[in-house]
Structures are given as structure tokens and as C-alpha cells.
Amino acid sequence: ADTETTASAPPDTPATTDTAPTTDTAVPDPERTREPDLGVGDDLFPDLGSSDVDVQSYLVRLTVDPSRDEIDGIVTIEAEIADDIAVMPLDQIGLDVDQVAVDGDEAEFELTDTELLVELPPDVASVVTVRIEYSFVPNGATSAVGLPSGWFVNAATDDSYVLNEPDGARSWMPSNDHPSDKAKWTFEVTVPPGTTAAANGELIARTSVDGDDVWIWAEFEPMPTYLVQLIVGSYEVVVADPVELASGREVPLTHVVPAGERTVFEAAFESIGPQMDFFEARFGPYPLERYGLAFVNDLSGLAMETQGRSMFGADDFAPEAPEFLQELLLSHELAHQWFGNAVSPATWGDIWLNESLATYAQWLWLDEAGLQPLDDFAAEMLARRQVDGESTGDPSVSELFGFLRYDGGAPIVHALRLTMGDDPFFELLSDWVADNADTSRTTDDFIDLATEVHRSDLTAFFDAWLFAGDLPDEYPS
Ligand code: ARG
Ligand code: ZN
């Protein structure tokens, strides 16, 4: 993961797309005959990612011209690949691929329903740079998990955004589209003059090239595909004063708001400090370098923990909108920066580590804010939780982001807290993040750490709560 990346081009020059591969000492198999794995072994999404590919960096260059139906892209991927595979598989659905190069040389490729298969030269090193020139027609839609997924355009305003979780990224960019593979990212988005393009991380440059605007953003903290943020349209980037935390730390803030409307979101901006202080006291230091809030048009009742800058629907934060939902969404997405972003799920079946922990954090904050008493609500949700057959720890695709992972999953976290006691419980959560930041972990990893902190076996607890369809009638006392 320490290899030089194409993404480290100086900020003021548009990043180059073809660089020599990093010298590698592994001796490649001259045969390169093995068929690659077309998945990482994710039971719920067998065709996502590949265990033969480990991406180090993505450079995503997009040209978004609202007068055209298509968006053009050039994605350059630096990846470590297995020594013996004949072709390198990437995830894609419905992309129109024009040209592929491996280490600067044009390469043969094949498109299947879910993959881009790139032929590898037999003598290629185990770190390769693959450049894919392609186009796609934005086709955001409801995915198999019942959530909006992919690239969404409002035909009337030309505004667009992406929602990727869990598998929307492959509908607009070739990638190793799985949360187990984190990489560094650079985004370079060309748009008509006056249009804004925002992505994760730091705004490196906003330049003008041939009359178009080019926005360059860099996110060098390891990030999987599902946490990518891309927002294009009539928006304003607000580089705000850093938030000063009780811990003494200053966290840089960059927000994105509909053009001219920043004052509408002032209260939301102000919520960051108190919420971060509250979570730092319980989960340990805020785990990323920066934060911010992005408010987009044409989204409501739903938010996304896009890494380092959470995304919300602007309408949910209109002056007359209910405060309760705002506090819920703001605290939930902020908590995900610890649970989901710093530590990501190793497979989609581990999603309760994201959603049940973030929901519990949200419960804690709503209690703190006097909006929802914790004990009453926990009791109510435990009662409501009894109706379903599926366990929280073993989800199905269609229910992946359903009740059992959210308000129906947080009771398990509450029960764990009551079983362990407050101090060990919060020690577990902060150790979980401190020990595993920048990686992707399994439910078993979490159970092992819980057992270690508890100094006593918790198998019976997790069997009765996390892996059971029916939960116990009452919380442990
Ligand atoms: N992870 C999000 C949240 O709970 C929900 C999923 C949104 N994903 C999507 N494709 N719309 O905060
Ligand atoms: Zn969530």
C-alpha cells in the first residue's frame, strides 16, 4: 500500500495518466495462465471485486457535458495483481469501453455482463497501471437492496450526484468494486464554465482548460468505491473555518451547498463541533483528516456517509423541515466516519458493523440532545425487533439496509453494552477504530476484540443476539 501512485502528481498540473509501474521484486509467472477470481468470495455479491486485484490508487477523470447524454471517462488504476493471472478483472456494468492500456501499451480486453477483462502481457510486473477510456449513460436506479444506486441526473437542472452503496460504482466507472479494497483517489472533473464538481477529500485545484472548468479533488485516506462522492451542478463549495474540538484538535471543513444557499445550512454546520466532541469522548479521536457536509437537490429522507464529507438531501434541511430528522441524519452519517469509513466491512454481510453501530451512535446523540430518551427507545425497538425472522448478523441482499440493520440492529449493540459494562464497551468501540483504521474487517474480528476486552467468552451472547432471528425478551441487567 506504500507504492507511489499516479495520484501524487503535483496539484497544479493535471495528473498524468500513464506512469511506469513501481519496481517490484516478485518474480512473475512467465506463463500467466490462471483464470482470475471474478469475486472476493462475498456471499451476497459473488461477482463484486476480485481477490486477485488490490488497487493502490484510482485517478478518475470525467468530462460531464449536460448537453450530451453520455459522460466520458478515463480511469487510471494502479493495482497489485496476482502473479499468475492471465487477465485482470475489473467490475463494470454497461460501460462503453473504447480503449485499455496496461503500463502504457494498448491491451486487448473483453466485456462481460459484470466484468471488464484486461489481457495482461506475460512479462508484466505484479504492480500494473491500467488506463481505461470509456463512456457511459447515467442510469441511476433502485438496486437489489432497494436503495437508489448509480449516477443520477436531474434532466431539468442538469445537476447530478452518485450513490454507490453497495454496488453502484461499477455502473459509472471500472473498479474493484468491493469494500475490502481501499485505495487512494484523485478526481479530475471537467464541466462547463460556472458548473461545480465536488468529490471526496481536498480541493486541489480549480482551473480552466479550453474554456471548460476542471475541478481536481484528492482523497489520500484509504477509501473503497462505495464511499465515493461526486456532485456536479449548480453548487457552491464552502471552505469553512476548521472546527475546534474539545480535544484541542482542529478539523478542516469543506461543505457543498446549492449555489447561493449557504446560510440555510448554517445550523447544520454548527452541529458538527458538539457531535464530534460527543463521539470523540466515546469512540476515540475523529478518524479522518477532514470533514464537511454536502447538501444535494433531488434527494430526501436518505443520506450517505461519503468519506470525509457526508451527503444529505437539501430539502431535509429546509428551514421548515423537522429538527429530529436532521439531528438523526447528521449524527448517523458522522458516526459512520468511525464505523464504516475508518473501519470498513470486509464483506457486505458484515454491514451491521456499519449500520447498527452508527444507529446506536445516533441513539446516543438523540438522547444527549433531549430528542429521544435512550432507554425508552431501546426498549421499544427491542419489542419491535421480535417480529422478524432474519438475524441482524446474517443479512439477505433485499434486507441488507432494512430495519434489522438499523433500529432493529442497535438493540444488539445496547445489549452488548449492558453485558460488558460502560467502560469496557466504549473501550471496545474506540479500540476497534484505533486498531483497525484504514482496513476492512469482519464480524468475527469484532467478536474477537469484544471477547478480548471483556476477558470472557461472548459466543453465547452473539449467538443469542446477533445471529438469532428472535431476540431475548429483555435486555441483560
Ligand atoms: N449507508 C447509508 C446510511 O445509512 C444508507 C445507504 C445509502 N445507499 C444508497 N445506495 N442509497 O447512512
Ligand atoms: Zn448508515
CSV table of C-alpha atoms and ligand atoms in Angstrom, one decimal:
chain,number,residue,atom,x,y,z
A,1,ALA,CA,0.0,0.0,0.0
A,2,ASP,CA,3.0,2.3,0.2
A,3,THR,CA,3.7,2.3,-3.5
A,4,GLU,CA,4.0,5.6,-5.4
A,5,THR,CA,0.7,6.4,-7.1
A,6,THR,CA,-0.2,8.3,-10.2
A,7,ALA,CA,-2.4,10.3,-7.9
A,8,SER,CA,0.7,12.0,-6.4
A,9,ALA,CA,1.1,14.3,-9.4
A,10,PRO,CA,1.8,17.9,-8.3
A,11,PRO,CA,-1.5,19.7,-7.6
A,12,ASP,CA,-1.2,22.3,-10.3
A,13,THR,CA,-0.6,20.0,-13.2
A,14,PRO,CA,-3.4,17.8,-14.4
A,15,ALA,CA,-2.3,14.4,-13.2
A,16,THR,CA,-0.7,12.3,-15.9
A,17,THR,CA,-2.4,9.1,-16.8
A,18,ASP,CA,0.4,6.8,-17.7
A,19,THR,CA,3.3,6.1,-15.5
A,20,ALA,CA,5.8,3.4,-15.2
A,21,PRO,CA,4.9,0.6,-12.8
A,22,THR,CA,6.6,0.6,-9.5
A,23,THR,CA,9.6,-1.7,-9.4
A,24,ASP,CA,8.6,-5.0,-7.9
A,25,THR,CA,10.8,-7.7,-6.7
A,26,ALA,CA,8.3,-10.6,-7.1
A,27,VAL,CA,9.2,-12.8,-10.0
A,28,PRO,CA,6.1,-13.1,-12.2
A,29,ASP,CA,5.0,-16.5,-13.5
A,30,PRO,CA,6.1,-16.3,-17.2
A,31,GLU,CA,3.1,-18.4,-18.1
A,32,ARG,CA,0.4,-16.2,-16.6
A,33,THR,CA,-2.2,-18.8,-17.4
A,34,ARG,CA,-4.5,-18.9,-14.4
A,35,GLU,CA,-8.1,-17.7,-14.8
A,36,PRO,CA,-8.7,-14.9,-12.3
A,37,ASP,CA,-11.2,-14.9,-9.5
A,38,LEU,CA,-14.2,-12.9,-10.5
A,39,GLY,CA,-15.1,-12.1,-7.0
A,40,VAL,CA,-13.7,-11.8,-3.5
A,41,GLY,CA,-15.9,-14.5,-2.0
A,42,ASP,CA,-18.7,-12.2,-0.9
A,43,ASP,CA,-21.7,-14.5,-0.4
A,44,LEU,CA,-24.2,-11.7,-1.0
A,45,PHE,CA,-22.4,-10.2,-4.1
A,46,PRO,CA,-20.4,-13.0,-5.6
A,47,ASP,CA,-19.3,-11.0,-8.6
A,48,LEU,CA,-18.0,-7.9,-6.8
A,49,GLY,CA,-14.3,-7.3,-6.6
A,50,SER,CA,-11.6,-9.8,-7.3
A,51,SER,CA,-9.3,-11.4,-4.8
A,52,ASP,CA,-6.6,-11.2,-7.5
A,53,VAL,CA,-6.6,-7.4,-7.6
A,54,ASP,CA,-5.6,-5.0,-4.9
A,55,VAL,CA,-6.0,-1.4,-6.1
A,56,GLN,CA,-3.5,1.2,-4.8
A,57,SER,CA,-4.9,4.2,-6.5
A,58,TYR,CA,-7.6,5.5,-8.7
A,59,LEU,CA,-7.4,8.5,-11.0
A,60,VAL,CA,-10.9,9.3,-12.2
A,61,ARG,CA,-11.1,11.8,-15.0
A,62,LEU,CA,-14.6,12.6,-16.1
A,63,THR,CA,-16.0,15.1,-18.7
A,64,VAL,CA,-19.5,16.0,-17.8
A,65,ASP,CA,-21.3,17.9,-20.5
A,66,PRO,CA,-25.0,18.2,-19.8
A,67,SER,CA,-25.8,18.9,-23.5
A,68,ARG,CA,-24.8,15.2,-24.1
A,69,ASP,CA,-26.5,12.1,-22.9
A,70,GLU,CA,-23.1,10.4,-22.3
A,71,ILE,CA,-20.3,11.1,-19.9
A,72,ASP,CA,-16.8,10.4,-21.0
A,73,GLY,CA,-14.3,8.9,-18.5
A,74,ILE,CA,-10.7,7.9,-18.3
A,75,VAL,CA,-9.9,5.9,-15.2
A,76,THR,CA,-6.3,5.0,-14.4
A,77,ILE,CA,-5.8,2.3,-11.8
A,78,GLU,CA,-2.6,1.3,-10.2
A,79,ALA,CA,-3.0,-2.2,-8.7
A,80,GLU,CA,-1.2,-5.1,-7.3
A,81,ILE,CA,-2.2,-8.2,-9.1
A,82,ALA,CA,-1.7,-11.9,-8.6
A,83,ASP,CA,1.5,-13.1,-10.3
A,84,ASP,CA,-0.2,-15.9,-12.3
A,85,ILE,CA,-3.4,-14.5,-13.7
A,86,ALA,CA,-3.7,-14.2,-17.5
A,87,VAL,CA,-6.3,-11.4,-17.4
A,88,MET,CA,-7.1,-8.7,-14.9
A,89,PRO,CA,-10.7,-8.5,-14.0
A,90,LEU,CA,-12.5,-5.2,-13.0
A,91,ASP,CA,-16.1,-4.7,-12.2
A,92,GLN,CA,-18.3,-2.8,-14.6
A,93,ILE,CA,-21.8,-2.9,-15.8
A,94,GLY,CA,-22.9,-1.4,-19.1
A,95,LEU,CA,-19.8,0.8,-19.7
A,96,ASP,CA,-18.8,1.5,-23.3
A,97,VAL,CA,-15.1,0.9,-23.3
A,98,ASP,CA,-13.1,2.4,-26.1
A,99,GLN,CA,-9.5,1.6,-25.2
A,100,VAL,CA,-7.4,0.0,-22.5
A,101,ALA,CA,-3.7,0.3,-21.9
A,102,VAL,CA,-1.5,-1.7,-19.5
A,103,ASP,CA,1.7,0.1,-18.4
A,104,GLY,CA,1.3,2.4,-21.4
A,105,ASP,CA,0.7,-0.2,-24.1
A,106,GLU,CA,-2.6,-0.8,-25.6
A,107,ALA,CA,-4.2,-4.1,-24.4
A,108,GLU,CA,-6.9,-6.4,-25.6
A,109,PHE,CA,-10.0,-6.5,-23.4
A,110,GLU,CA,-13.3,-8.2,-23.2
A,111,LEU,CA,-16.6,-7.1,-21.6
A,112,THR,CA,-18.9,-9.5,-19.9
A,113,ASP,CA,-22.2,-8.6,-18.1
A,114,THR,CA,-20.4,-7.7,-15.0
A,115,GLU,CA,-16.6,-7.5,-15.8
A,116,LEU,CA,-14.0,-5.8,-17.8
A,117,LEU,CA,-11.3,-8.4,-18.5
A,118,VAL,CA,-8.0,-6.9,-19.4
A,119,GLU,CA,-5.4,-9.1,-21.1
A,120,LEU,CA,-2.0,-8.9,-19.4
A,121,PRO,CA,1.3,-9.1,-21.2
A,122,PRO,CA,3.1,-12.3,-19.9
A,123,ASP,CA,6.0,-10.4,-18.5
A,124,VAL,CA,4.0,-7.7,-16.7
A,125,ALA,CA,5.1,-6.9,-13.1
A,126,SER,CA,2.8,-7.5,-10.2
A,127,VAL,CA,2.1,-3.9,-9.9
A,128,VAL,CA,0.4,-2.6,-13.0
A,129,THR,CA,-1.1,0.7,-14.3
A,130,VAL,CA,-4.2,0.2,-16.3
A,131,ARG,CA,-5.8,3.0,-18.1
A,132,ILE,CA,-9.4,2.7,-19.3
A,133,GLU,CA,-11.0,5.1,-21.7
A,134,TYR,CA,-14.8,4.7,-21.7
A,135,SER,CA,-18.1,6.4,-21.7
A,136,PHE,CA,-21.5,5.7,-20.0
A,137,VAL,CA,-25.0,6.8,-20.0
A,138,PRO,CA,-26.0,7.7,-16.4
A,139,ASN,CA,-28.6,5.2,-15.3
A,140,GLY,CA,-29.1,5.6,-11.5
A,141,ALA,CA,-31.9,3.3,-10.4
A,142,THR,CA,-33.2,1.3,-7.4
A,143,SER,CA,-30.8,-1.5,-6.8
A,144,ALA,CA,-31.3,-5.0,-5.5
A,145,VAL,CA,-31.0,-3.7,-1.9
A,146,GLY,CA,-34.0,-1.3,-2.6
A,147,LEU,CA,-31.9,1.9,-2.4
A,148,PRO,CA,-31.1,4.4,-5.1
A,149,SER,CA,-27.8,3.4,-6.7
A,150,GLY,CA,-25.6,4.7,-9.5
A,151,TRP,CA,-25.3,8.1,-11.3
A,152,PHE,CA,-28.4,10.3,-11.0
A,153,VAL,CA,-29.1,13.3,-13.3
A,154,ASN,CA,-31.9,15.7,-13.0
A,155,ALA,CA,-32.9,16.3,-16.6
A,156,ALA,CA,-34.4,19.7,-15.8
A,157,THR,CA,-31.5,21.2,-13.8
A,158,ASP,CA,-28.6,19.1,-15.1
A,159,ASP,CA,-27.5,18.5,-11.5
A,160,SER,CA,-26.1,15.1,-10.8
A,161,TYR,CA,-24.7,13.0,-7.9
A,162,VAL,CA,-23.7,9.4,-7.3
A,163,LEU,CA,-24.9,7.0,-4.7
A,164,ASN,CA,-22.8,3.8,-4.8
A,165,GLU,CA,-23.6,1.7,-1.8
A,166,PRO,CA,-23.3,-1.2,-2.2
A,167,ASP,CA,-22.6,-1.8,-5.9
A,168,GLY,CA,-23.4,1.4,-7.8
A,169,ALA,CA,-19.8,2.4,-8.7
A,170,ARG,CA,-19.4,-0.2,-11.3
A,171,SER,CA,-22.3,1.4,-13.3
A,172,TRP,CA,-20.2,4.5,-13.9
A,173,MET,CA,-16.6,3.5,-13.5
A,174,PRO,CA,-14.5,0.4,-13.9
A,175,SER,CA,-13.2,-0.6,-10.5
A,176,ASN,CA,-12.5,-3.3,-7.9
A,177,ASP,CA,-16.0,-2.6,-6.5
A,178,HIS,CA,-15.8,-4.1,-3.1
A,179,PRO,CA,-15.4,-2.6,0.4
A,180,SER,CA,-12.5,-4.9,1.1
A,181,ASP,CA,-10.3,-3.0,-1.3
A,182,LYS,CA,-9.3,0.5,-0.2
A,183,ALA,CA,-7.2,2.9,-2.3
A,184,LYS,CA,-6.1,6.5,-2.7
A,185,TRP,CA,-8.2,8.6,-5.1
A,186,THR,CA,-7.8,11.6,-7.3
A,187,PHE,CA,-10.7,13.1,-9.2
A,188,GLU,CA,-10.4,15.4,-12.2
A,189,VAL,CA,-13.8,16.5,-13.4
A,190,THR,CA,-14.3,18.7,-16.5
A,191,VAL,CA,-17.5,20.7,-16.6
A,192,PRO,CA,-19.0,23.7,-18.5
A,193,PRO,CA,-17.9,27.0,-17.1
A,194,GLY,CA,-19.7,28.0,-13.9
A,195,THR,CA,-20.6,24.4,-13.0
A,196,THR,CA,-19.3,23.0,-9.8
A,197,ALA,CA,-17.9,19.4,-9.4
A,198,ALA,CA,-17.2,18.1,-5.9
A,199,ALA,CA,-15.6,14.9,-4.8
A,200,ASN,CA,-14.1,13.5,-1.6
A,201,GLY,CA,-11.1,14.9,0.0
A,202,GLU,CA,-9.3,18.2,-0.6
A,203,LEU,CA,-10.0,20.6,-3.4
A,204,ILE,CA,-6.5,20.7,-5.0
A,205,ALA,CA,-7.3,23.0,-7.9
A,206,ARG,CA,-10.0,24.6,-9.9
A,207,THR,CA,-8.6,25.6,-13.3
A,208,SER,CA,-9.9,26.5,-16.7
A,209,VAL,CA,-8.9,24.4,-19.7
A,210,ASP,CA,-10.1,25.3,-23.3
A,211,GLY,CA,-13.0,27.3,-21.8
A,212,ASP,CA,-14.2,24.5,-19.5
A,213,ASP,CA,-13.7,24.3,-15.7
A,214,VAL,CA,-11.7,21.5,-14.3
A,215,TRP,CA,-12.1,20.5,-10.6
A,216,ILE,CA,-9.4,18.4,-9.0
A,217,TRP,CA,-10.0,16.7,-5.7
A,218,ALA,CA,-7.8,14.3,-3.8
A,219,GLU,CA,-8.7,11.8,-1.1
A,220,PHE,CA,-5.5,10.0,0.0
A,221,GLU,CA,-7.0,8.4,3.1
A,222,PRO,CA,-7.8,4.8,2.0
A,223,MET,CA,-11.3,4.6,0.6
A,224,PRO,CA,-13.4,1.9,-1.0
A,225,THR,CA,-15.6,2.6,-4.1
A,226,TYR,CA,-18.9,2.7,-2.2
A,227,LEU,CA,-17.8,5.8,-0.3
A,228,VAL,CA,-17.1,7.9,-3.3
A,229,GLN,CA,-18.7,11.3,-3.5
A,230,LEU,CA,-19.4,13.0,-6.8
A,231,ILE,CA,-21.7,16.0,-7.1
A,232,VAL,CA,-22.0,18.1,-10.2
A,233,GLY,CA,-24.1,21.1,-10.9
A,234,SER,CA,-25.3,24.4,-9.6
A,235,TYR,CA,-23.5,24.1,-6.2
A,236,GLU,CA,-21.1,26.1,-4.1
A,237,VAL,CA,-18.1,24.8,-2.3
A,238,VAL,CA,-17.7,26.3,1.1
A,239,VAL,CA,-14.2,26.1,2.6
A,240,ALA,CA,-15.2,26.9,6.2
A,241,ASP,CA,-13.1,27.6,9.3
A,242,PRO,CA,-11.8,24.4,10.9
A,243,VAL,CA,-13.9,23.1,13.7
A,244,GLU,CA,-12.1,23.4,17.1
A,245,LEU,CA,-12.7,20.3,19.1
A,246,ALA,CA,-12.6,19.9,22.9
A,247,SER,CA,-9.6,17.6,22.4
A,248,GLY,CA,-7.7,20.7,21.1
A,249,ARG,CA,-7.7,19.4,17.6
A,250,GLU,CA,-8.8,21.4,14.6
A,251,VAL,CA,-10.5,19.6,11.7
A,252,PRO,CA,-10.7,21.3,8.3
A,253,LEU,CA,-14.2,21.6,7.0
A,254,THR,CA,-15.4,21.8,3.3
A,255,HIS,CA,-19.1,21.9,2.6
A,256,VAL,CA,-21.1,21.7,-0.6
A,257,VAL,CA,-24.4,23.5,-0.9
A,258,PRO,CA,-26.8,24.6,-3.6
A,259,ALA,CA,-25.5,27.8,-5.1
A,260,GLY,CA,-26.3,30.9,-3.1
A,261,GLU,CA,-27.9,29.0,-0.2
A,262,ARG,CA,-25.2,28.5,2.3
A,263,THR,CA,-27.0,30.4,5.1
A,264,VAL,CA,-29.8,27.8,5.0
A,265,PHE,CA,-27.3,25.2,6.3
A,266,GLU,CA,-25.6,27.3,9.0
A,267,ALA,CA,-27.3,25.3,11.8
A,268,ALA,CA,-26.2,22.0,10.3
A,269,PHE,CA,-22.6,23.3,10.1
A,270,GLU,CA,-22.7,24.4,13.7
A,271,SER,CA,-23.8,20.9,14.8
A,272,ILE,CA,-20.5,19.3,13.8
A,273,GLY,CA,-18.4,20.5,16.7
A,274,PRO,CA,-20.8,19.3,19.5
A,275,GLN,CA,-21.4,16.0,17.8
A,276,MET,CA,-17.7,15.4,17.1
A,277,ASP,CA,-16.8,16.2,20.7
A,278,PHE,CA,-19.6,13.8,21.9
A,279,PHE,CA,-18.4,11.0,19.7
A,280,GLU,CA,-14.7,11.6,20.4
A,281,ALA,CA,-15.4,11.1,24.1
A,282,ARG,CA,-16.9,7.7,23.4
A,283,PHE,CA,-15.3,6.3,20.2
A,284,GLY,CA,-11.9,7.9,20.3
A,285,PRO,CA,-10.4,10.6,18.0
A,286,TYR,CA,-12.2,11.6,14.8
A,287,PRO,CA,-10.5,9.1,12.5
A,288,LEU,CA,-10.2,11.2,9.3
A,289,GLU,CA,-8.2,14.3,8.3
A,290,ARG,CA,-11.2,16.4,7.3
A,291,TYR,CA,-15.0,16.6,7.3
A,292,GLY,CA,-17.9,18.5,5.8
A,293,LEU,CA,-21.5,18.3,4.8
A,294,ALA,CA,-22.8,18.2,1.2
A,295,PHE,CA,-26.5,19.1,0.5
A,296,VAL,CA,-27.8,18.0,-2.8
A,297,ASN,CA,-31.0,18.6,-4.7
A,298,ASP,CA,-33.4,15.8,-5.6
A,299,LEU,CA,-32.7,13.6,-2.5
A,300,SER,CA,-34.8,13.4,0.7
A,301,GLY,CA,-35.2,11.1,3.7
A,302,LEU,CA,-31.9,9.4,2.9
A,303,ALA,CA,-28.3,10.3,3.4
A,304,MET,CA,-24.9,8.8,2.8
A,305,GLU,CA,-21.6,8.7,4.7
A,306,THR,CA,-19.5,9.6,1.7
A,307,GLN,CA,-16.0,9.6,3.1
A,308,GLY,CA,-14.9,12.8,4.8
A,309,ARG,CA,-18.0,14.7,3.7
A,310,SER,CA,-21.4,13.2,4.3
A,311,MET,CA,-24.2,13.8,1.8
A,312,PHE,CA,-27.7,14.8,2.6
A,313,GLY,CA,-30.8,15.9,0.7
A,314,ALA,CA,-31.1,19.7,0.7
A,315,ASP,CA,-34.9,19.6,1.2
A,316,ASP,CA,-34.5,17.7,4.5
A,317,PHE,CA,-32.7,20.8,5.8
A,318,ALA,CA,-35.0,23.5,4.6
A,319,PRO,CA,-36.0,26.0,7.3
A,320,GLU,CA,-39.4,24.4,8.0
A,321,ALA,CA,-38.0,20.8,8.0
A,322,PRO,CA,-38.2,18.8,11.3
A,323,GLU,CA,-35.2,19.1,13.5
A,324,PHE,CA,-35.4,15.5,14.7
A,325,LEU,CA,-34.7,14.0,11.3
A,326,GLN,CA,-31.8,16.5,10.8
A,327,GLU,CA,-30.1,15.6,14.1
A,328,LEU,CA,-30.7,11.9,13.3
A,329,LEU,CA,-29.1,12.1,9.9
A,330,LEU,CA,-26.3,14.4,10.9
A,331,SER,CA,-25.2,12.2,13.9
A,332,HIS,CA,-25.7,9.0,12.0
A,333,GLU,CA,-23.5,9.9,9.0
A,334,LEU,CA,-20.9,11.5,11.3
A,335,ALA,CA,-20.7,8.3,13.3
A,336,HIS,CA,-20.1,6.3,10.1
A,337,GLN,CA,-16.8,8.1,9.7
A,338,TRP,CA,-15.7,5.9,12.7
A,339,PHE,CA,-17.9,2.9,11.9
A,340,GLY,CA,-17.8,2.1,8.2
A,341,ASN,CA,-15.3,4.6,6.8
A,342,ALA,CA,-12.2,4.3,9.1
A,343,VAL,CA,-13.1,0.6,9.6
A,344,SER,CA,-15.0,-0.8,6.6
A,345,PRO,CA,-16.9,-4.1,6.4
A,346,ALA,CA,-14.8,-6.9,4.9
A,347,THR,CA,-17.9,-8.2,3.1
A,348,TRP,CA,-21.5,-6.8,2.7
A,349,GLY,CA,-22.7,-9.5,5.1
A,350,ASP,CA,-20.8,-7.5,7.8
A,351,ILE,CA,-22.9,-4.4,7.2
A,352,TRP,CA,-24.3,-4.4,10.8
A,353,LEU,CA,-20.8,-3.2,11.8
A,354,ASN,CA,-21.7,0.0,9.8
A,355,GLU,CA,-25.4,0.4,10.3
A,356,SER,CA,-26.1,-1.0,13.7
A,357,LEU,CA,-23.1,0.8,15.3
A,358,ALA,CA,-23.9,4.1,13.5
A,359,THR,CA,-27.6,3.8,14.6
A,360,TYR,CA,-26.5,3.2,18.2
A,361,ALA,CA,-24.3,6.3,18.0
A,362,GLN,CA,-27.3,8.2,16.6
A,363,TRP,CA,-29.4,6.9,19.6
A,364,LEU,CA,-26.7,8.2,22.0
A,365,TRP,CA,-26.7,11.6,20.3
A,366,LEU,CA,-30.5,11.9,20.2
A,367,ASP,CA,-30.6,11.1,23.9
A,368,GLU,CA,-27.9,13.7,24.6
A,369,ALA,CA,-29.8,16.3,22.6
A,370,GLY,CA,-33.0,15.6,24.5
A,371,LEU,CA,-34.8,14.4,21.4
A,372,GLN,CA,-35.2,10.6,22.1
A,373,PRO,CA,-34.6,9.0,25.6
A,374,LEU,CA,-32.2,6.1,25.1
A,375,ASP,CA,-33.7,3.6,27.5
A,376,ASP,CA,-37.3,4.0,26.4
A,377,PHE,CA,-36.4,3.9,22.7
A,378,ALA,CA,-34.1,0.9,23.2
A,379,ALA,CA,-37.0,-1.0,24.9
A,380,GLU,CA,-39.4,0.0,22.2
A,381,MET,CA,-37.1,-1.2,19.4
A,382,LEU,CA,-36.3,-4.5,21.2
A,383,ALA,CA,-40.1,-5.2,21.3
A,384,ARG,CA,-40.5,-4.2,17.6
A,385,ARG,CA,-37.4,-6.3,16.8
A,386,GLN,CA,-39.2,-9.6,17.7
A,387,VAL,CA,-41.3,-9.7,14.6
A,388,ASP,CA,-38.7,-10.7,12.0
A,389,GLY,CA,-37.0,-14.0,11.2
A,390,GLU,CA,-33.7,-12.9,9.7
A,391,SER,CA,-30.8,-12.3,12.1
A,392,THR,CA,-29.0,-9.0,12.2
A,393,GLY,CA,-25.6,-10.6,11.7
A,394,ASP,CA,-26.6,-12.7,8.7
A,395,PRO,CA,-28.5,-10.4,6.2
A,396,SER,CA,-30.1,-11.1,2.9
A,397,VAL,CA,-29.5,-8.8,-0.1
A,398,SER,CA,-33.0,-7.4,-0.2
A,399,GLU,CA,-33.0,-6.6,3.5
A,400,LEU,CA,-29.3,-5.5,3.7
A,401,PHE,CA,-30.3,-1.9,4.6
A,402,GLY,CA,-33.6,-2.8,6.2
A,403,PHE,CA,-34.9,-2.3,9.8
A,404,LEU,CA,-32.8,-5.2,11.2
A,405,ARG,CA,-29.6,-3.4,10.5
A,406,TYR,CA,-30.7,0.0,11.8
A,407,ASP,CA,-33.2,0.5,14.7
A,408,GLY,CA,-33.6,-3.3,14.8
A,409,GLY,CA,-29.8,-3.8,15.0
A,410,ALA,CA,-28.9,-1.2,17.5
A,411,PRO,CA,-30.7,-3.1,20.3
A,412,ILE,CA,-27.9,-5.7,19.9
A,413,VAL,CA,-25.3,-3.0,20.5
A,414,HIS,CA,-27.2,-1.8,23.5
A,415,ALA,CA,-27.4,-5.4,24.9
A,416,LEU,CA,-23.6,-5.7,24.4
A,417,ARG,CA,-23.1,-2.5,26.3
A,418,LEU,CA,-25.2,-3.8,29.2
A,419,THR,CA,-23.4,-7.1,29.1
A,420,MET,CA,-19.9,-5.6,29.1
A,421,GLY,CA,-20.4,-2.5,31.2
A,422,ASP,CA,-20.0,1.1,30.0
A,423,ASP,CA,-16.2,1.4,30.3
A,424,PRO,CA,-15.3,-1.9,28.6
A,425,PHE,CA,-17.9,-1.3,25.9
A,426,PHE,CA,-16.6,2.1,25.0
A,427,GLU,CA,-13.1,0.8,25.2
A,428,LEU,CA,-14.1,-1.9,22.7
A,429,LEU,CA,-15.5,0.7,20.3
A,430,SER,CA,-12.5,3.0,20.5
A,431,ASP,CA,-10.0,0.1,20.3
A,432,TRP,CA,-12.0,-1.2,17.3
A,433,VAL,CA,-11.4,2.0,15.4
A,434,ALA,CA,-7.9,2.7,16.7
A,435,ASP,CA,-6.6,-0.8,15.9
A,436,ASN,CA,-8.3,-1.2,12.5
A,437,ALA,CA,-8.5,2.2,10.9
A,438,ASP,CA,-7.8,2.1,7.2
A,439,THR,CA,-8.7,-1.6,6.9
A,440,SER,CA,-11.8,-3.7,6.3
A,441,ARG,CA,-12.8,-6.1,9.0
A,442,THR,CA,-15.2,-9.0,9.6
A,443,THR,CA,-17.9,-9.6,12.3
A,444,ASP,CA,-15.6,-12.3,13.7
A,445,ASP,CA,-12.8,-9.7,14.1
A,446,PHE,CA,-15.2,-7.6,16.1
A,447,ILE,CA,-16.3,-10.6,18.2
A,448,ASP,CA,-12.7,-11.5,18.9
A,449,LEU,CA,-11.9,-8.0,20.1
A,450,ALA,CA,-15.1,-7.9,22.2
A,451,THR,CA,-14.0,-11.1,23.8
A,452,GLU,CA,-10.5,-9.8,24.5
A,453,VAL,CA,-11.8,-6.6,26.1
A,454,HIS,CA,-14.5,-8.5,28.1
A,455,ARG,CA,-11.9,-11.1,29.2
A,456,SER,CA,-14.5,-13.7,28.9
A,457,ASP,CA,-16.1,-15.6,26.0
A,458,LEU,CA,-19.0,-13.8,24.3
A,459,THR,CA,-20.0,-16.6,21.9
A,460,ALA,CA,-23.3,-17.2,23.8
A,461,PHE,CA,-24.1,-13.5,23.7
A,462,PHE,CA,-23.6,-13.1,20.0
A,463,ASP,CA,-25.5,-16.3,19.2
A,464,ALA,CA,-28.4,-15.1,21.2
A,465,TRP,CA,-28.4,-11.6,19.9
A,466,LEU,CA,-26.5,-11.1,16.7
A,467,PHE,CA,-27.2,-14.4,15.0
A,468,ALA,CA,-30.7,-15.1,16.2
A,469,GLY,CA,-33.9,-14.3,14.5
A,470,ASP,CA,-35.8,-13.8,17.7
A,471,LEU,CA,-34.0,-11.8,20.3
A,472,PRO,CA,-34.3,-12.4,24.1
A,473,ASP,CA,-37.4,-10.6,25.6
A,474,GLU,CA,-35.4,-8.4,27.8
A,475,TYR,CA,-32.0,-6.7,27.9
A,476,PRO,CA,-29.3,-8.1,30.1
A,477,SER,CA,-29.3,-6.5,33.5
B,1,ARG,N1,-25.3,4.0,4.4
B,1,ARG,C1,-26.4,4.8,4.2
B,1,ARG,C2,-26.8,5.3,5.6
B,1,ARG,O1,-27.4,4.5,6.3
B,1,ARG,C3,-27.6,4.2,3.6
B,1,ARG,C4,-27.4,3.6,2.3
B,1,ARG,C5,-27.4,4.6,1.2
B,1,ARG,N2,-27.1,4.0,0.0
B,1,ARG,C6,-27.7,4.2,-1.2
B,1,ARG,N3,-27.2,3.5,-2.2
B,1,ARG,N4,-28.6,5.0,-1.3
B,1,ARG,O2,-26.4,6.3,6.1
B,2,ZN,ZN,-26.0,4.3,7.9
